[in-house]
Coordinates of C-alpha atoms and ligand atoms in Angstrom, one line a residue:
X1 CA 0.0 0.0 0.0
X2 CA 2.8 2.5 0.8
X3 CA 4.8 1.8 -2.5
X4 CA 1.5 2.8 -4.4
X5 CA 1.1 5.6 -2.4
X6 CA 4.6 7.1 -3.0
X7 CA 4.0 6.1 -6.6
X8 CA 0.7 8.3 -6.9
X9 CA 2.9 11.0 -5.2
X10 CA 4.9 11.1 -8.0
X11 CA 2.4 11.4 -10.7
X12 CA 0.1 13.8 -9.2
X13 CA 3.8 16.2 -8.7
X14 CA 3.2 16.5 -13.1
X15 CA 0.4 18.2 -12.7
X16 CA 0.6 21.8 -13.6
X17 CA -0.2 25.0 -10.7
X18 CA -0.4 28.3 -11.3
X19 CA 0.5 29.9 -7.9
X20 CA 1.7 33.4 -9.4
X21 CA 3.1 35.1 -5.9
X22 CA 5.0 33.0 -4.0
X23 CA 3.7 33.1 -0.1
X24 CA 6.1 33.9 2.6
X25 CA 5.1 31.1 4.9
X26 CA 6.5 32.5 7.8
X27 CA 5.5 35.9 8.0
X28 CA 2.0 34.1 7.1
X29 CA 1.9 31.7 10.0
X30 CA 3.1 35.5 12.6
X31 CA -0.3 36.9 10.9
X32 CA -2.4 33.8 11.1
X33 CA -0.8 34.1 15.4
X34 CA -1.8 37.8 15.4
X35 CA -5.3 36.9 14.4
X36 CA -5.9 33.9 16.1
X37 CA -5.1 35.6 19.2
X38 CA -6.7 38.3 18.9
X39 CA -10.4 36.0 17.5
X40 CA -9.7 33.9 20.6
X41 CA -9.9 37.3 23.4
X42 CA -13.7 37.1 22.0
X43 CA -15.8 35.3 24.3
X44 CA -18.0 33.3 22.6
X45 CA -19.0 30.7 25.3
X46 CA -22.1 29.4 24.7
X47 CA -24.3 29.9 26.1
X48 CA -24.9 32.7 25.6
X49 CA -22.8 32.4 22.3
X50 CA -22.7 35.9 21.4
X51 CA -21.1 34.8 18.2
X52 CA -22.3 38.6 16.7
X53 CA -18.7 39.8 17.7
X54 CA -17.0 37.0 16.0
X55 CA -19.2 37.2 13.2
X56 CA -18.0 41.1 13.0
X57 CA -14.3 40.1 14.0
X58 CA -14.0 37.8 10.8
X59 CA -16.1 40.2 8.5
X60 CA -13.8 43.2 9.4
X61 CA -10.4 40.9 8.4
X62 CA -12.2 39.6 5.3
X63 CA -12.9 43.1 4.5
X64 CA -9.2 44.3 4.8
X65 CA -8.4 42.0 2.5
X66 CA -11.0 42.9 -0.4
X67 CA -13.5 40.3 0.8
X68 CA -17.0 40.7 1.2
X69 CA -18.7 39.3 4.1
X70 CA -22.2 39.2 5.1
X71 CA -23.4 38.6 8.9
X72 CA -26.8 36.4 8.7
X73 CA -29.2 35.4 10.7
X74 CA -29.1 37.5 13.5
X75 CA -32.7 37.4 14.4
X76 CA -33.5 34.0 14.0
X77 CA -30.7 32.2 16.0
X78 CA -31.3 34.9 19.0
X79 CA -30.1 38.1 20.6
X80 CA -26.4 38.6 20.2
X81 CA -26.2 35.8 17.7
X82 CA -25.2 35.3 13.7
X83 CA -24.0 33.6 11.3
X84 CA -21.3 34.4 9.0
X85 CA -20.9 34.1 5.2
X86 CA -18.2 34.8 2.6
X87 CA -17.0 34.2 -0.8
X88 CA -13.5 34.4 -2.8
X89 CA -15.1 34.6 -6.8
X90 CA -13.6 31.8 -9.2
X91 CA -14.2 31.1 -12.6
X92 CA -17.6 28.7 -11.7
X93 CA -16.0 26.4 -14.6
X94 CA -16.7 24.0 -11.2
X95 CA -18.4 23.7 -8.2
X96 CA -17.6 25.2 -5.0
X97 CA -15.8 24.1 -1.8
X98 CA -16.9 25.6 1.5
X99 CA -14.5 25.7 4.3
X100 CA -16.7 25.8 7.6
X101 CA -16.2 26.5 11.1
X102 CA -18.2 27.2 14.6
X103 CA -17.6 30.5 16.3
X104 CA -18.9 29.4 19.6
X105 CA -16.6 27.7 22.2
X106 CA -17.6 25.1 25.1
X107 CA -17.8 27.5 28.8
X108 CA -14.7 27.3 31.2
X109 CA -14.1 26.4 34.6
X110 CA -10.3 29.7 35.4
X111 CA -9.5 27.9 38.6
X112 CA -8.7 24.6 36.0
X113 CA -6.3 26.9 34.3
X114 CA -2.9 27.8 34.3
X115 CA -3.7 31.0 32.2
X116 CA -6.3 33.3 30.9
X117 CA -8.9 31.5 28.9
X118 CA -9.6 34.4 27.0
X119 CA -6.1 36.0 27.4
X120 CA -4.6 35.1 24.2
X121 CA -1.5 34.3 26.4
X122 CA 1.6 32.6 24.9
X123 CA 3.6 30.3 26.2
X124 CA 6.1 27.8 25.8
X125 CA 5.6 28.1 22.2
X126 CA 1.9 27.7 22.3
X127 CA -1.0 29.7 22.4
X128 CA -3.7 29.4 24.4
X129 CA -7.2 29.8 24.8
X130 CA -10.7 28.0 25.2
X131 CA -11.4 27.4 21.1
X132 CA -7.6 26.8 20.0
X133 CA -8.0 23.9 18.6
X134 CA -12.6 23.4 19.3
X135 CA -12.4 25.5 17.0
X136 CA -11.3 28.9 16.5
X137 CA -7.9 27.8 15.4
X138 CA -9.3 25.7 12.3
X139 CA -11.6 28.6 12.0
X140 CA -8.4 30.9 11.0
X141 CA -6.7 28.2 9.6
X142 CA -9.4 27.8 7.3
X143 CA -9.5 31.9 6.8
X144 CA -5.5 32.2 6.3
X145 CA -5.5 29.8 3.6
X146 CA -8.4 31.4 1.5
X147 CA -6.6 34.7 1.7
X148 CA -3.4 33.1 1.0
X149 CA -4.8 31.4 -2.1
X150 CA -5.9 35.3 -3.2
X151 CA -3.0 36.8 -2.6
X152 CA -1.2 34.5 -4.3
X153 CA -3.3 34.3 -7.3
X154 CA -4.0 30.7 -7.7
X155 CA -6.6 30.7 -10.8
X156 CA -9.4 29.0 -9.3
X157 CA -11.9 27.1 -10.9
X158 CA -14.0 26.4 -7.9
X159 CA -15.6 29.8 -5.4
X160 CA -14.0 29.2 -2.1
X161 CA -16.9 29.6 0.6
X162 CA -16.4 30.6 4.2
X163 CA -19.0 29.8 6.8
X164 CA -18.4 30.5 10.3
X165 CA -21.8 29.3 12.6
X166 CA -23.5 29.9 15.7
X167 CA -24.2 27.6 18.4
X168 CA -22.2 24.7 17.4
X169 CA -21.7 23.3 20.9
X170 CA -24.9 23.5 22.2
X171 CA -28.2 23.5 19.7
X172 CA -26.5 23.3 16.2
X173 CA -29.2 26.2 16.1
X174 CA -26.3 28.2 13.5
X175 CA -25.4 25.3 11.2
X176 CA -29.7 24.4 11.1
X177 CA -30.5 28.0 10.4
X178 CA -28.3 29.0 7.9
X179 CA -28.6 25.5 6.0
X180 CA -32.5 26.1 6.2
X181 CA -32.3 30.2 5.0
X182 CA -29.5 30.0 2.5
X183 CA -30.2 27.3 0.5
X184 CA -29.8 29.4 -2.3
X185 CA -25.6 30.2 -1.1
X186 CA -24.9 26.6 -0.7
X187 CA -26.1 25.2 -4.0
X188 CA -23.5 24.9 -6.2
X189 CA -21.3 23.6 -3.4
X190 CA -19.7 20.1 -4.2
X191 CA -17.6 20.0 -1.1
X192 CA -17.2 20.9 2.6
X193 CA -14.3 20.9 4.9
X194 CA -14.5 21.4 9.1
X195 CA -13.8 19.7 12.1
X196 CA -14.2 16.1 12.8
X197 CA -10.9 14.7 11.2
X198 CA -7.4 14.2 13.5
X199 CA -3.8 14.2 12.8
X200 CA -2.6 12.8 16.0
X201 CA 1.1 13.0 17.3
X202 CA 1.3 10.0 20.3
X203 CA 4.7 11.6 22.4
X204 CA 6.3 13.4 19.2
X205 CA 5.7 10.5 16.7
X206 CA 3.4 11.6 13.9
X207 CA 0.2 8.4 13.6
X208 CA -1.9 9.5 10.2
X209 CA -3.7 12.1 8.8
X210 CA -7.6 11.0 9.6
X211 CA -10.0 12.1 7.6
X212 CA -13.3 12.7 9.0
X213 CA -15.6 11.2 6.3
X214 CA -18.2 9.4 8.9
X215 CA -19.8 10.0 12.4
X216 CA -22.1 8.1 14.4
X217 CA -25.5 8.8 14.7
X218 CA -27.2 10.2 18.0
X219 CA -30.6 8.5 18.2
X220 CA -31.4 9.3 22.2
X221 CA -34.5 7.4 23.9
X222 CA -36.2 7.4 26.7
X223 CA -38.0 4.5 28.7
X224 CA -41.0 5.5 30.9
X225 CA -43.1 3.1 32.9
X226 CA -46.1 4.0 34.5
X227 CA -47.0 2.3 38.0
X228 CA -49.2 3.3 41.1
X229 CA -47.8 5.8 43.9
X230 CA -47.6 4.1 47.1
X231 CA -45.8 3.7 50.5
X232 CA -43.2 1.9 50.2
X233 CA -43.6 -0.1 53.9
X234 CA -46.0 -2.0 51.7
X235 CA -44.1 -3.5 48.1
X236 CA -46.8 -4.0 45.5
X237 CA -46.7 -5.3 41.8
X238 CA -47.7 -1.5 40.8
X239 CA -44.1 0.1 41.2
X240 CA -42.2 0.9 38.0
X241 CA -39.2 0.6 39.4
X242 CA -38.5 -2.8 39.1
X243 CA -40.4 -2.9 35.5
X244 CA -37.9 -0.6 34.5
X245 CA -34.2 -2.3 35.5
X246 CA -35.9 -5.9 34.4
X247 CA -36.2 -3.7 30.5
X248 CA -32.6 -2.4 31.2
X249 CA -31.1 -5.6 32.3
X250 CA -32.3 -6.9 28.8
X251 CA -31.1 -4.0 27.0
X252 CA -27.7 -4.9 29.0
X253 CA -26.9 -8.0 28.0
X254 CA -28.5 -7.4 24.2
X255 CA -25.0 -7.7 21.9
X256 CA -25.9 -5.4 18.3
X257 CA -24.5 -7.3 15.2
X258 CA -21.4 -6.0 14.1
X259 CA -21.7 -3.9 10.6
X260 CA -18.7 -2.9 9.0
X261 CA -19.0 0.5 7.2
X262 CA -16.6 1.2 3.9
X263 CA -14.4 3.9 5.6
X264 CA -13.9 1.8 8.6
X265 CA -12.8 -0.9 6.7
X266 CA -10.0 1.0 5.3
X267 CA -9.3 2.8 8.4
X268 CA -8.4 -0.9 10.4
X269 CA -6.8 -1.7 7.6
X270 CA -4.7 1.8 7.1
X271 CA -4.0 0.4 10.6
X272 CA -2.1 -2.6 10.1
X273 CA -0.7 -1.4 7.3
X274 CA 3.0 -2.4 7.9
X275 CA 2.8 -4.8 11.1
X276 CA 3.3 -8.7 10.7
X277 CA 1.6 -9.2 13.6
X278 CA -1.7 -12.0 14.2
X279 CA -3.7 -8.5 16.0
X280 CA -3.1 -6.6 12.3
X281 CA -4.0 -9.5 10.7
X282 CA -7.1 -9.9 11.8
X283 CA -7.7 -5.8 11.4
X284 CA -6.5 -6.3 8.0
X285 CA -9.3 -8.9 7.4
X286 CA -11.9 -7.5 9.5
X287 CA -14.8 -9.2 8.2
X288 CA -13.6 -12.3 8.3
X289 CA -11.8 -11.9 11.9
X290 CA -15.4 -10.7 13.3
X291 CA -16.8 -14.6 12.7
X292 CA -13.5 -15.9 14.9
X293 CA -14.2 -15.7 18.4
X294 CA -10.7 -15.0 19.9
X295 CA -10.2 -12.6 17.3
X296 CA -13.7 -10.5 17.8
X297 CA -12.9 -10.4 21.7
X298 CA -9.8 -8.8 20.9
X299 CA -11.4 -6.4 18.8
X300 CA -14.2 -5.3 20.8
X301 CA -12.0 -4.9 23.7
X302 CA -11.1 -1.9 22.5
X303 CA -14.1 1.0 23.2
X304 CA -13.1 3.1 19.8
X305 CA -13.2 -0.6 17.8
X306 CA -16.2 -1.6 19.5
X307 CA -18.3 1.9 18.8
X308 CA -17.1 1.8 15.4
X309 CA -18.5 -1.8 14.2
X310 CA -22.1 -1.5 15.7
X311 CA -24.9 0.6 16.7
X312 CA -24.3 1.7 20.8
X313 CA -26.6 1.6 23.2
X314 CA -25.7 3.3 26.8
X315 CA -27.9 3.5 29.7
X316 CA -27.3 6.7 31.4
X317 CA -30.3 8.5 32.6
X318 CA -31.8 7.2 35.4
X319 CA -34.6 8.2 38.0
X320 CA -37.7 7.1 40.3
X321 CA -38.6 7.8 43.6
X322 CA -37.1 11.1 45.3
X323 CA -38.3 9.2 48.4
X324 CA -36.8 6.4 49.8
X325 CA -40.4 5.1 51.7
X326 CA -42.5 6.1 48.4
X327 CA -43.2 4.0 45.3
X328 CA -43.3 6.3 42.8
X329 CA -45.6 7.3 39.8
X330 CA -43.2 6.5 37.1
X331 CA -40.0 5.6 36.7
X332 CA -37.8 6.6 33.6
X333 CA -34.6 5.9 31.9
X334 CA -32.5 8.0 29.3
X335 CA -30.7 5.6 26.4
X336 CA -27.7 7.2 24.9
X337 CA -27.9 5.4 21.7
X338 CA -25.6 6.1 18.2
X339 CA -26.1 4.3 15.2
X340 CA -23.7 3.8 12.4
X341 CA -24.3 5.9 9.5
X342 CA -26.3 3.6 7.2
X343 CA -28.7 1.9 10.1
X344 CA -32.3 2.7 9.9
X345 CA -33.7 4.4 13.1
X346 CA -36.8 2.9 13.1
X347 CA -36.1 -0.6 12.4
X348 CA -33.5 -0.2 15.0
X349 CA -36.2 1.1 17.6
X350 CA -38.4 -2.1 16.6
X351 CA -35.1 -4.4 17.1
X352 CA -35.3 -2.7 20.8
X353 CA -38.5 -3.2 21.5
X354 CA -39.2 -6.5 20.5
X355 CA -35.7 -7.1 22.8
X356 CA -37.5 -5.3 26.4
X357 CA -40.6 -7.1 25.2
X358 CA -43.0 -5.5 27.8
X359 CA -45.6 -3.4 26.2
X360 CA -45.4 -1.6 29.8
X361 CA -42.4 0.1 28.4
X362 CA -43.1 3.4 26.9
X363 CA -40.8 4.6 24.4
X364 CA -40.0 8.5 23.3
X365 CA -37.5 9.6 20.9
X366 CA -35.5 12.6 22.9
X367 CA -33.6 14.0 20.7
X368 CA -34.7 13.9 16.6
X369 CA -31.6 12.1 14.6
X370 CA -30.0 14.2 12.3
X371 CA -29.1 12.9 8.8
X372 CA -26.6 10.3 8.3
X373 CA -23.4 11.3 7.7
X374 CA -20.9 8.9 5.5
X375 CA -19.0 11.2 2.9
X376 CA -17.7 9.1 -0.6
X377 CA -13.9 7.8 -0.2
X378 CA -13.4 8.5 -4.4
X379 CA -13.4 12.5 -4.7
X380 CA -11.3 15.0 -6.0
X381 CA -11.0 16.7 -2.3
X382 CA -9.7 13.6 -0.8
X383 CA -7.3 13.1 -3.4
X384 CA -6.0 16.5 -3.1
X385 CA -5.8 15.7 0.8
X386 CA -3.8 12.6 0.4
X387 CA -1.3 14.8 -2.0
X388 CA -1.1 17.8 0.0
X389 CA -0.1 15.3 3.1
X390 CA 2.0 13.3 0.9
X391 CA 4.0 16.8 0.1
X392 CA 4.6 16.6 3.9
X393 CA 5.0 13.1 4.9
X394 CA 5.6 10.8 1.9
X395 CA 5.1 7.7 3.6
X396 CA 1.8 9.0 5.9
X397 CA -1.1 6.9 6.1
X398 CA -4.5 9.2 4.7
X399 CA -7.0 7.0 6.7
X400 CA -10.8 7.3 7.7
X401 CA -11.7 7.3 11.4
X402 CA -15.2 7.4 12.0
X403 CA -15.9 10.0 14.7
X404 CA -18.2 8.5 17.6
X405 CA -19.4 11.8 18.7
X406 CA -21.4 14.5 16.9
X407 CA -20.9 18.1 14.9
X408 CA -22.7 19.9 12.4
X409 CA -22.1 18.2 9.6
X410 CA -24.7 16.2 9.1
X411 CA -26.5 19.1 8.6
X412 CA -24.8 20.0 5.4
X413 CA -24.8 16.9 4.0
X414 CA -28.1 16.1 4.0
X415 CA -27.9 18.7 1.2
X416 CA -26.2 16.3 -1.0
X417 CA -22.5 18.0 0.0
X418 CA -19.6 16.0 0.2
X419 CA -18.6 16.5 3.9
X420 CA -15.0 15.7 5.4
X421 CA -13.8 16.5 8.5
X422 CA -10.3 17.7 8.4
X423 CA -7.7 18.8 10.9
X424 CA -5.2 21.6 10.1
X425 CA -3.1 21.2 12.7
X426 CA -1.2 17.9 13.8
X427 CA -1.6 17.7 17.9
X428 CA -0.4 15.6 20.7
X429 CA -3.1 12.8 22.0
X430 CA -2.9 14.5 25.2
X431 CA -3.3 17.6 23.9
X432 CA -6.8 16.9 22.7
X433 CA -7.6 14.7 25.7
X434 CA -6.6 17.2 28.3
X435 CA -7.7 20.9 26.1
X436 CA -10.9 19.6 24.3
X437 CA -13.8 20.8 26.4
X438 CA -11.1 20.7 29.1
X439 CA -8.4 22.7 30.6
X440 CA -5.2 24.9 28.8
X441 CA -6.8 24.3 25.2
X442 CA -3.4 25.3 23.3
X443 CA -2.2 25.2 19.6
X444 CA 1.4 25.1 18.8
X445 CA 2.9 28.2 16.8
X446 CA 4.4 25.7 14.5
X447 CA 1.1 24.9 14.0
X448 CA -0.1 28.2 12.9
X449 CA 2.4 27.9 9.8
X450 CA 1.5 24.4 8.9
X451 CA -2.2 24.4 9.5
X452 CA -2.7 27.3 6.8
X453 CA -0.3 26.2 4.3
X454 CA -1.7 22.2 4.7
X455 CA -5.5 24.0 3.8
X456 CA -4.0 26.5 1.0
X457 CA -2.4 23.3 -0.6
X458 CA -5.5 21.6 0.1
X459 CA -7.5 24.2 -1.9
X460 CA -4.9 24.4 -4.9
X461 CA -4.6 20.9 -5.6
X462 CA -8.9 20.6 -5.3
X463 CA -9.0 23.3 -8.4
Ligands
LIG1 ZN1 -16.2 21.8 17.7

């Protein structure tokens, strides 16, 4: 697989650019700093969002640099809310790529940090703030790049669209609003790049460049049963209590069927790639190591593997009585359940039901799902990926994790958009452990040269 990889490399290097003014990288990556810092001093925690001021922030650069932006939205996502939209003009011979990003950021808790959350402070050769890398950073990695790619002239065939969204981390209200107002700005987009992929550095050693072309599928529940209140000196067969766990205990021990999606496939394999061992055998072969039973247990002992090859069900929810001598009303539990992409949320539900098999059992969809989200492998933006990473790491592995969690993407491609997930930055597993919707978010400085120059060769090489 590498050999082929490094041979593709070499053809794709033929094929002609026309880059005009050469881009001073480094003076780029001190300007992408200045502006980073200066869009992460903006509190946008949400709530309350207040994503107006970011929306203003980005309009205001755009505008220094000949770019017309318009702020959208503003009444229907709420007070102190908008969305953001821009557009670099090509020749329309194709169709556009959007590059999109949320301005909100996940709240903070100071006394967690060693610095300002909203200080812009640097240190030890990062920056730092709540949104470096969830994600203001990709944000203006995504904005760097598009202005590099005018200032340098690059003759663009596809419109470069930037989309910066309310309300990300909480309602998706932005992404929902602007998808359901601006039809009209999004038609003649073919692709879409935000968060969702990973370039993960385990202790300094460089893994892959993951593309984000999947994510799992939140499908919440909730299981009500209905009983008689009554003291509890006197146990009868009316309490929902017990109803409930006996439904719970079955959902416990019910075991999905194992599915295996096309860009999980190649991401197990991408996996192996290289290691004679029996483990990346059997990843190598994953259908086929799914029927052997030592095999499978190995697999599945792994949370990410396991989440990956089957639809999820977690109990997490849970309440009855407030009072330990009174049988309640009703008791209720809250099912964190995510589907794989292509699983049908109905006949899933039914599978469910027919496993509680108690007609006691009420059950109420909590949360709507939001369309599936499994982006084609074969496309003219992932092959420009894999050469712009190639161009960096000849030997890299461009591979597909499928994210377990949620973003906004969906919502775009249930327009029909090709939607990846893409990382500018490579950063340290503990990094994104400890910063993500944690504490001392940071972004290296040498990330703020290599994040825009990985999107602007990105961008060139989609053309
Ligand atoms: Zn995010």
């Amino acid at each position: 697989m590498k050999r082929l990889a490094v041979t593709l490399v070499a053809l794709c290097a033929t094929a002609p650019l026309s880059a005009q003014t050469p881009i001073n990288w480094d003076s780029l990556g001190a300007e992408t700093q200045r502006v980073l810092t200066a869009y992460l001093r903006i509190n946008t925690t949400n709530p309350p969002g207040n994503e107006i001021q970011t929306a203003r922030f980005l309009a205001k650069v755009l505008a220094d640099n000949g770019i017309e932006a318009q702020i959208l939205d503003t009444t229907e996502i709420g007070a102190g809310r908008a969305n953001l939209y821009a557009r670099l003009k090509g020749n329309g011979s194709k169709k556009a790529i959007a590059l999109v990003s949320h301005m909100d950021v996940v709240p903070v808790t100071p006394a967690f940090w060693s610095v300002d959350p909203f200080g812009g402070v640097v240190k030890d050769g990062f920056l730092y703030g709540r949104g470096a890398l969830d994600m203001k950073g990709e944000g203006i990695a995504e904005l760097m790049a598009m202005l590099a790619i005018k200032r340098s002239g690059v003759k663009l065939n596809r419109d470069i669209v930037f989309i910066g969204n309310a309300d990300e981390e909480l309602g998706g209200t932005g992404a929902e609003t602007f998808v359901a107002r601006h039809a009209d700005l999004l038609k003649d987009v073919e692709f879409l790049i935000t968060e969702g992929g990973v370039n993960p550095l385990d202790h300094g050693h460089f893994m892959y460049y993951g593309v984000g072309v999947a994510e799992k599928r939140t499908f919440w529940q909730r299981l009500t049963v209905h009983g008689t209140p009554s003291h509890g000196s006197r146990p009868t067969k009316q309490n929902p209590v017990p109803r409930l766990v006996a439904a719970l205990d079955k959902l416990a021990h019910y075991e999905t069927p194992l599915h295996v999606t096309p860009g999980v496939r190649k991401f197990l394999r991408d996996m192996a790639a290289g290691d004679t061992s029996r483990q990346a055998a059997w990843l190598r072969n994953i259908d086929s190591a799914l029927t052997i039973p030592a095999a499978r247990d190995w697999i599945l002992s792994d949370v990410y593997f396991n989440a990956i090859l089957r639809n999820t069900i977690s109990e997490t929810g849970l309440s009855g009585s407030s009072k330990t001598n009174v049988i309640p009303a009703e008791a209720t539990a809250d099912l964190d359940i995510r589907l794989l992409p292509d699983q049908d949320t109905a006949a899933f539900r039914a599978e469910l039901v027919k496993v509680v098999n108690d007609t006691a059992v009420h059950w109420t969809t909590i949360l709507p799902p939001k369309a599936p989200l499994e982006s084609p492998i074969e496309t003219d933006l992932f092959r420009a990926i894999e050469r712009a990473a190639h161009d960096r790491d000849p030997r890299a592995l461009i591979t597909t994790p499928m994210l377990t969690g949620a973003t906004d993407r969906p919502t775009y491609r249930a327009l029909g958009i090709v939607t990846y997930g893409v990382d500018p930055f490579k950063v340290e597993l503990t990094d994104i452990q400890r910063g993500v919707h944690g504490n001392d978010e940071r972004v290296s400085l040498e990330n703020l040269t290599f994040g825009p120059h990985f999107f602007y060769d990105i961008l060139r090489y989609v053309q």
